[in-house]
Coordinates of N, CA and C in Angstrom, one line a residue:
M1 N 107.2 -4.1 105.4 CA 106.3 -3.1 105.3 C 105.0 -3.7 105.4
V2 N 104.1 -3.1 106.4 CA 102.8 -4.0 106.5 C 101.7 -3.0 106.8
C3 N 100.7 -3.4 106.1 CA 99.3 -2.4 106.3 C 98.3 -3.4 106.3
T4 N 97.1 -3.2 106.0 CA 95.9 -3.9 106.1 C 96.0 -5.0 105.1
A5 N 95.6 -4.6 103.8 CA 95.4 -5.4 102.8 C 96.7 -5.6 101.7
N6 N 97.6 -4.8 102.0 CA 98.8 -5.1 101.2 C 98.6 -4.8 99.7
I7 N 97.6 -3.7 99.6 CA 97.5 -3.1 98.1 C 97.6 -1.6 98.0
C8 N 97.7 -0.9 99.0 CA 97.9 0.6 99.1 C 99.3 1.1 99.7
R9 N 99.1 1.1 101.0 CA 100.2 1.9 101.6 C 101.6 1.0 101.6
S10 N 101.6 -0.4 102.1 CA 102.9 -1.1 102.1 C 103.3 -1.4 100.7
P11 N 102.5 -1.5 99.6 CA 103.3 -1.7 98.5 C 104.0 -0.1 97.9
I12 N 103.5 0.9 98.4 CA 103.9 2.2 98.0 C 105.3 2.3 98.8
A13 N 105.2 1.9 100.2 CA 106.4 2.0 100.9 C 107.5 0.9 100.3
H14 N 107.1 -0.2 99.9 CA 108.1 -1.3 99.5 C 108.6 -0.6 98.1
G15 N 108.0 0.0 97.1 CA 108.4 0.4 95.9 C 109.3 1.6 96.2
L16 N 109.0 2.6 97.2 CA 109.9 3.5 97.4 C 111.2 3.3 97.9
L17 N 111.2 2.3 98.9 CA 112.3 1.9 99.6 C 113.2 1.2 98.4
R18 N 112.6 0.2 97.8 CA 113.5 -0.4 96.7 C 114.1 0.8 95.7
H19 N 113.3 1.7 95.6 CA 113.8 2.6 94.6 C 114.9 3.4 95.1
F20 N 115.0 3.9 96.5 CA 115.9 4.6 97.2 C 117.2 3.7 97.3
L21 N 117.0 2.3 97.6 CA 118.2 1.3 97.7 C 118.8 1.2 96.6
D22 N 118.2 1.2 95.4 CA 118.9 1.3 94.1 C 119.5 2.4 93.9
L23 N 119.0 3.6 94.2 CA 119.8 5.0 93.9 C 121.0 5.0 94.9
K24 N 120.9 4.5 96.1 CA 122.1 4.5 96.9 C 123.1 3.3 96.9
G25 N 122.9 2.4 96.0 CA 123.6 1.2 95.8 C 123.6 0.1 96.9
L26 N 122.4 0.3 97.6 CA 122.2 -0.6 98.8 C 121.5 -1.9 98.6
N27 N 121.0 -1.9 97.4 CA 119.9 -3.0 97.1 C 120.6 -4.4 97.4
G28 N 121.7 -4.7 97.2 CA 122.2 -6.0 97.5 C 122.2 -6.5 99.0
L29 N 122.3 -5.3 99.7 CA 122.6 -5.5 101.3 C 121.3 -5.6 101.9
V30 N 120.2 -5.2 101.3 CA 118.9 -5.0 102.1 C 117.8 -5.7 101.2
S31 N 117.0 -6.7 101.8 CA 115.8 -7.1 101.1 C 114.6 -6.3 101.6
V32 N 113.7 -6.2 100.7 CA 112.5 -5.6 101.1 C 111.4 -6.3 100.7
D33 N 110.4 -6.2 101.6 CA 109.1 -7.0 101.2 C 107.9 -6.2 101.8
S34 N 106.7 -6.7 101.5 CA 105.6 -6.0 102.0 C 104.4 -7.1 102.3
A35 N 103.6 -6.9 103.2 CA 102.6 -7.9 103.6 C 101.3 -7.2 104.2
G36 N 100.4 -7.9 104.4 CA 99.2 -7.3 105.1 C 98.8 -8.2 106.4
T37 N 98.0 -7.5 107.2 CA 97.5 -8.4 108.2 C 95.9 -8.8 108.0
H38 N 95.3 -8.5 106.8 CA 93.9 -8.9 106.6 C 93.8 -9.1 105.0
I39 N 94.4 -10.1 104.6 CA 94.4 -10.4 103.2 C 93.2 -11.3 102.9
F40 N 92.4 -10.9 102.0 CA 91.1 -11.8 101.8 C 91.3 -12.5 100.5
Q41 N 92.0 -11.9 99.5 CA 92.6 -12.6 98.4 C 94.1 -12.3 98.1
K42 N 94.8 -13.2 98.3 CA 96.3 -13.1 98.0 C 96.6 -12.9 96.5
G43 N 97.7 -12.3 96.3 CA 98.1 -12.3 94.8 C 97.6 -11.2 94.1
L44 N 96.8 -10.3 94.8 CA 96.4 -9.2 94.0 C 97.5 -8.1 93.7
S45 N 97.6 -7.3 92.6 CA 98.3 -6.2 92.3 C 97.8 -5.2 93.1
P46 N 99.0 -4.2 93.4 CA 98.7 -3.0 94.2 C 97.5 -2.3 93.4
D47 N 96.7 -1.6 94.5 CA 95.6 -0.9 93.6 C 96.0 0.0 92.7
V48 N 95.2 0.2 91.6 CA 95.6 1.1 90.3 C 95.9 2.6 90.7
R49 N 95.4 3.0 91.8 CA 95.8 4.4 92.3 C 97.2 4.6 92.9
A50 N 97.5 3.5 93.5 CA 98.9 3.4 94.2 C 99.8 3.3 93.1
Q51 N 99.5 2.4 91.9 CA 100.4 2.2 90.8 C 100.7 3.6 90.2
Q52 N 99.3 4.2 90.0 CA 99.3 5.6 89.2 C 100.4 6.5 89.8
V53 N 100.1 6.8 91.2 CA 100.8 7.7 91.9 C 102.3 7.5 91.9
A54 N 102.7 6.2 92.2 CA 104.0 5.8 92.2 C 104.6 6.0 90.8
G55 N 104.0 5.5 89.7 CA 104.4 5.5 88.4 C 104.7 6.9 87.9
D56 N 104.1 7.9 88.5 CA 104.2 9.3 88.2 C 105.6 9.7 88.7
Y57 N 106.2 9.1 89.6 CA 107.5 9.3 90.0 C 108.5 8.3 89.6
G58 N 108.2 7.4 88.7 CA 109.0 6.6 88.1 C 109.2 5.3 88.8
I59 N 108.3 5.1 89.7 CA 108.3 3.8 90.6 C 107.4 2.8 90.3
D60 N 107.8 1.5 89.8 CA 106.9 0.6 89.2 C 106.7 -0.3 90.3
L61 N 105.3 -0.6 90.6 CA 104.7 -1.5 91.8 C 104.2 -2.8 90.9
S62 N 104.2 -2.9 89.7 CA 103.4 -3.8 88.9 C 104.0 -5.2 89.3
D63 N 105.2 -5.5 89.8 CA 105.5 -7.0 90.0 C 105.3 -7.2 91.5
L64 N 104.6 -6.4 92.3 CA 104.2 -6.5 93.5 C 102.9 -7.4 93.8
R65 N 102.6 -8.2 94.7 CA 101.5 -9.0 94.9 C 101.2 -9.1 96.3
S66 N 99.8 -8.9 96.7 CA 99.4 -8.9 98.1 C 99.7 -10.4 98.8
R67 N 100.1 -10.4 100.0 CA 100.3 -11.4 100.8 C 100.1 -11.2 102.3
N68 N 99.7 -12.3 103.0 CA 99.6 -12.2 104.5 C 101.0 -12.1 105.0
I69 N 100.9 -11.6 106.1 CA 102.3 -11.6 107.1 C 102.3 -13.1 107.5
R70 N 103.6 -13.6 107.6 CA 103.7 -15.0 107.8 C 104.6 -15.1 109.0
Q71 N 104.5 -16.2 109.9 CA 105.3 -16.3 111.1 C 106.7 -16.1 110.7
K72 N 107.2 -16.8 109.7 CA 108.5 -16.8 109.3 C 109.1 -15.5 109.0
D73 N 108.2 -14.5 108.8 CA 108.6 -13.2 108.5 C 109.2 -12.4 109.8
F74 N 108.8 -12.9 111.0 CA 109.3 -12.3 112.3 C 110.7 -12.8 112.5
S75 N 111.1 -13.9 111.9 CA 112.5 -14.4 112.1 C 113.3 -14.1 111.0
A76 N 112.6 -13.8 109.8 CA 113.5 -13.5 108.5 C 114.0 -12.3 108.5
Y77 N 113.1 -11.2 108.9 CA 113.4 -9.8 108.7 C 113.9 -9.2 110.1
N78 N 114.7 -8.0 110.0 CA 115.3 -7.5 111.3 C 114.4 -6.4 111.6
S79 N 113.4 -5.9 110.8 CA 112.5 -4.8 111.1 C 111.2 -5.2 110.4
I80 N 110.2 -4.8 110.9 CA 108.9 -5.0 110.6 C 108.0 -3.7 110.8
L81 N 107.8 -2.9 109.8 CA 107.2 -1.6 109.9 C 105.8 -1.4 109.7
A82 N 105.0 -1.2 110.5 CA 103.6 -0.9 110.4 C 103.3 0.6 110.0
M83 N 102.0 0.5 109.3 CA 101.6 1.9 108.7 C 100.8 2.5 109.8
D84 N 100.1 2.0 110.6 CA 99.1 2.4 111.6 C 99.1 1.7 112.9
Y85 N 98.4 2.3 114.0 CA 98.6 1.6 115.2 C 97.6 0.2 115.2
E86 N 96.6 0.3 114.3 CA 95.7 -1.0 114.3 C 96.7 -2.1 113.9
N87 N 97.4 -2.0 112.8 CA 98.3 -3.1 112.4 C 99.4 -3.3 113.3
Y88 N 100.0 -2.1 113.9 CA 101.0 -2.5 114.8 C 100.5 -3.3 115.9
H89 N 99.4 -3.1 116.5 CA 98.8 -3.9 117.6 C 98.7 -5.3 117.2
I90 N 98.3 -5.6 115.8 CA 98.0 -7.0 115.2 C 99.3 -7.6 115.3
L91 N 100.4 -7.0 114.8 CA 101.7 -7.6 114.6 C 102.1 -7.9 115.9
Q92 N 101.9 -7.0 116.9 CA 102.5 -7.3 118.3 C 101.8 -8.6 118.9
E93 N 100.6 -8.9 118.6 CA 100.0 -10.0 119.1 C 100.2 -11.2 118.5
I94 N 100.4 -11.1 117.2 CA 100.9 -12.5 116.5 C 102.4 -12.8 116.4
C95 N 103.2 -11.8 116.8 CA 104.7 -12.0 116.7 C 105.3 -12.8 117.9
P96 N 105.9 -13.7 117.7 CA 106.7 -14.2 118.8 C 107.3 -13.3 119.7
E97 N 107.3 -13.8 121.0 CA 107.8 -12.7 122.0 C 109.2 -12.3 121.7
Q98 N 110.1 -13.2 121.4 CA 111.5 -12.9 121.0 C 111.8 -12.0 119.8
H99 N 110.6 -11.6 118.9 CA 110.8 -11.0 117.8 C 110.1 -9.5 117.9
R100 N 109.4 -9.3 118.9 CA 108.6 -8.1 119.2 C 109.3 -6.9 119.0
H101 N 110.6 -6.9 119.4 CA 111.4 -5.7 119.4 C 111.6 -5.1 118.0
K102 N 111.4 -5.9 116.9 CA 111.5 -5.6 115.6 C 110.4 -4.8 114.9
I103 N 109.3 -4.8 115.6 CA 108.1 -4.1 115.2 C 108.2 -2.6 115.5
A104 N 107.9 -1.7 114.5 CA 107.8 -0.3 114.8 C 107.0 0.5 113.8
M105 N 106.7 1.7 114.1 CA 105.8 2.3 113.2 C 106.8 3.0 112.0
V106 N 106.2 3.1 110.6 CA 107.0 3.4 109.6 C 107.4 4.8 109.8
M107 N 106.5 5.8 110.2 CA 106.6 7.2 110.2 C 107.6 7.6 111.6
E108 N 108.1 6.7 112.2 CA 109.4 6.8 113.2 C 110.6 7.4 112.4
F109 N 110.4 7.0 111.1 CA 111.7 7.5 110.4 C 111.6 9.0 109.8
A110 N 110.4 9.6 110.1 CA 110.0 10.8 109.6 C 109.7 11.6 110.8
P111 N 110.4 11.7 111.9 CA 109.9 12.5 113.1 C 109.6 14.0 112.8
E112 N 110.2 14.5 111.9 CA 109.8 15.8 111.4 C 108.5 16.2 110.9
S113 N 107.8 15.1 110.5 CA 106.4 15.1 110.0 C 105.4 15.4 111.1
G114 N 105.7 15.0 112.2 CA 104.7 15.1 113.3 C 103.7 14.2 113.3
V115 N 103.7 13.1 112.3 CA 102.8 12.3 112.1 C 103.3 10.8 112.5
I116 N 102.4 10.0 113.0 CA 102.9 8.7 113.4 C 102.3 7.6 112.6
E117 N 100.8 7.9 112.1 CA 100.0 7.0 111.3 C 99.9 7.4 110.0
V118 N 100.0 6.4 108.9 CA 99.7 6.7 107.5 C 98.4 6.1 107.3
P119 N 97.4 7.1 106.9 CA 96.0 6.7 106.8 C 95.9 5.7 105.4
D120 N 94.8 5.0 105.7 CA 94.5 4.0 104.7 C 93.6 5.0 103.5
P121 N 94.3 5.0 102.2 CA 93.6 5.7 101.4 C 92.6 5.1 100.5
Y122 N 92.4 3.8 100.7 CA 91.6 2.9 99.9 C 90.1 3.4 99.6
F123 N 89.4 4.1 100.5 CA 88.3 4.4 100.3 C 87.9 5.9 100.0
G124 N 89.1 6.2 99.6 CA 89.0 7.9 99.1 C 89.4 8.0 97.7
N125 N 89.8 9.2 97.3 CA 90.3 9.5 95.9 C 91.7 9.4 95.7
I126 N 92.0 9.8 94.6 CA 93.5 9.8 94.1 C 94.3 10.8 95.1
A127 N 93.8 11.7 95.6 CA 94.5 12.7 96.5 C 95.0 12.0 97.7
G128 N 94.1 11.2 98.1 CA 94.5 10.5 99.4 C 95.9 9.7 99.1
F129 N 95.9 9.0 98.1 CA 97.1 8.3 97.6 C 98.2 9.1 97.4
E130 N 98.0 10.4 97.0 CA 99.2 11.3 96.8 C 99.6 11.5 98.2
R131 N 98.8 11.9 99.0 CA 99.2 12.3 100.5 C 99.9 11.1 101.2
V132 N 99.4 9.9 100.8 CA 100.2 8.8 101.4 C 101.6 8.6 100.8
F133 N 101.7 8.6 99.5 CA 102.8 8.6 98.9 C 104.0 9.6 99.4
D134 N 103.5 10.9 99.5 CA 104.4 12.0 100.1 C 104.8 11.7 101.5
M135 N 104.0 11.1 102.3 CA 104.3 10.7 103.7 C 105.3 9.6 103.6
L136 N 105.0 8.7 102.9 CA 106.0 7.6 102.8 C 107.4 7.8 102.1
D137 N 107.2 8.9 101.1 CA 108.6 9.3 100.6 C 109.4 9.9 101.4
V138 N 109.0 10.8 102.6 CA 109.7 11.3 103.8 C 110.2 10.3 104.6
A139 N 109.3 9.2 104.9 CA 109.7 8.4 105.8 C 110.8 7.3 105.3
M140 N 110.9 6.7 103.8 CA 111.6 6.2 103.3 C 112.9 6.8 103.1
K141 N 112.8 8.1 102.9 CA 114.3 8.9 102.9 C 114.9 8.8 104.2
G142 N 114.2 9.0 105.1 CA 114.6 9.0 106.6 C 115.1 7.5 106.8
L143 N 114.6 6.4 106.4 CA 114.9 5.1 106.6 C 116.2 5.0 105.8
I144 N 116.4 5.5 104.5 CA 117.6 5.2 103.8 C 118.9 5.9 104.6
E145 N 118.3 7.1 105.1 CA 119.6 7.9 105.8 C 119.9 7.1 107.0
H146 N 119.1 6.5 107.7 CA 119.5 5.6 108.7 C 120.2 4.4 108.3
L147 N 120.0 3.9 107.2 CA 120.8 2.9 106.7 C 122.0 3.2 106.2
H148 N 121.9 4.3 105.6 CA 123.3 4.7 105.1 C 124.4 5.2 106.3
D149 N 123.7 5.7 107.4 CA 124.5 6.1 108.6 C 125.0 4.9 109.2
N150 N 124.3 3.7 109.1 CA 124.6 2.4 109.5 C 125.2 1.5 108.6
E151 N 125.7 1.8 107.6 CA 126.1 1.0 106.4 C 127.1 -0.1 106.9
N152 N 128.0 0.2 107.7 CA 128.9 -1.0 108.1 C 128.1 -2.0 108.8
R153 N 127.1 -1.8 109.6 CA 126.4 -2.8 110.1 C 125.5 -3.6 109.2
L154 N 125.2 -2.9 108.0 CA 124.5 -3.7 106.9 C 125.4 -4.8 106.2
I155 N 126.7 -4.7 106.4 CA 127.5 -5.8 105.8 C 127.2 -7.2 106.2
D156 N 126.9 -7.2 107.5 CA 126.5 -8.6 108.1 C 124.9 -8.8 108.2
G157 N 124.1 -7.9 107.6 CA 122.6 -8.1 107.5 C 122.1 -8.0 108.8
T158 N 122.5 -7.0 109.6 CA 121.9 -7.1 110.9 C 121.0 -5.9 111.1
L159 N 120.9 -4.9 110.1 CA 120.0 -3.8 110.4 C 118.6 -3.9 110.0
I160 N 118.2 -4.0 108.8 CA 116.8 -4.3 108.3 C 116.3 -5.6 108.1
N161 N 116.9 -6.1 107.1 CA 116.5 -7.3 106.5 C 117.7 -8.2 106.3
K162 N 117.6 -9.4 106.5 CA 118.7 -10.4 106.2 C 118.4 -10.7 104.7
T163 N 119.5 -10.6 103.9 CA 119.4 -10.8 102.5 C 119.3 -12.4 102.1
A164 N 118.5 -12.6 101.3 CA 118.2 -14.1 100.9 C 119.5 -14.7 100.1

């Protein structure tokens, strides 16, 4: 999961996916991580508003810390999901050519939403974080369905992320 600073959108998506993987019993088959394209201070906790909104649904983000996307992420993970076009294009630029096919927009897993970009809520109020949470909730449910439908392919770690 990739956004700009790795303190709002991508940690929410990370937490949601981790939560749904636990519920479906798939957490041992898929590893999840999040990163940012513009980290000025790595190691930050998710924004307090992101933690508050996620916490309202029983999803704990307190163990997550911001970090930059790394070159090794492109080979280590089978899918790199961007929150918006800006980050998608940055990922395409910095990704080795042989791994570019792994980059997609996170909202592709929620086609019924009619939305392709997840807006950055950082400069807004709590309502923006609630909207982002709702959008990512739908996308992560769609991703989980995709994983569940392809569960046999998960056994060899070929669908989303190679397990460590």
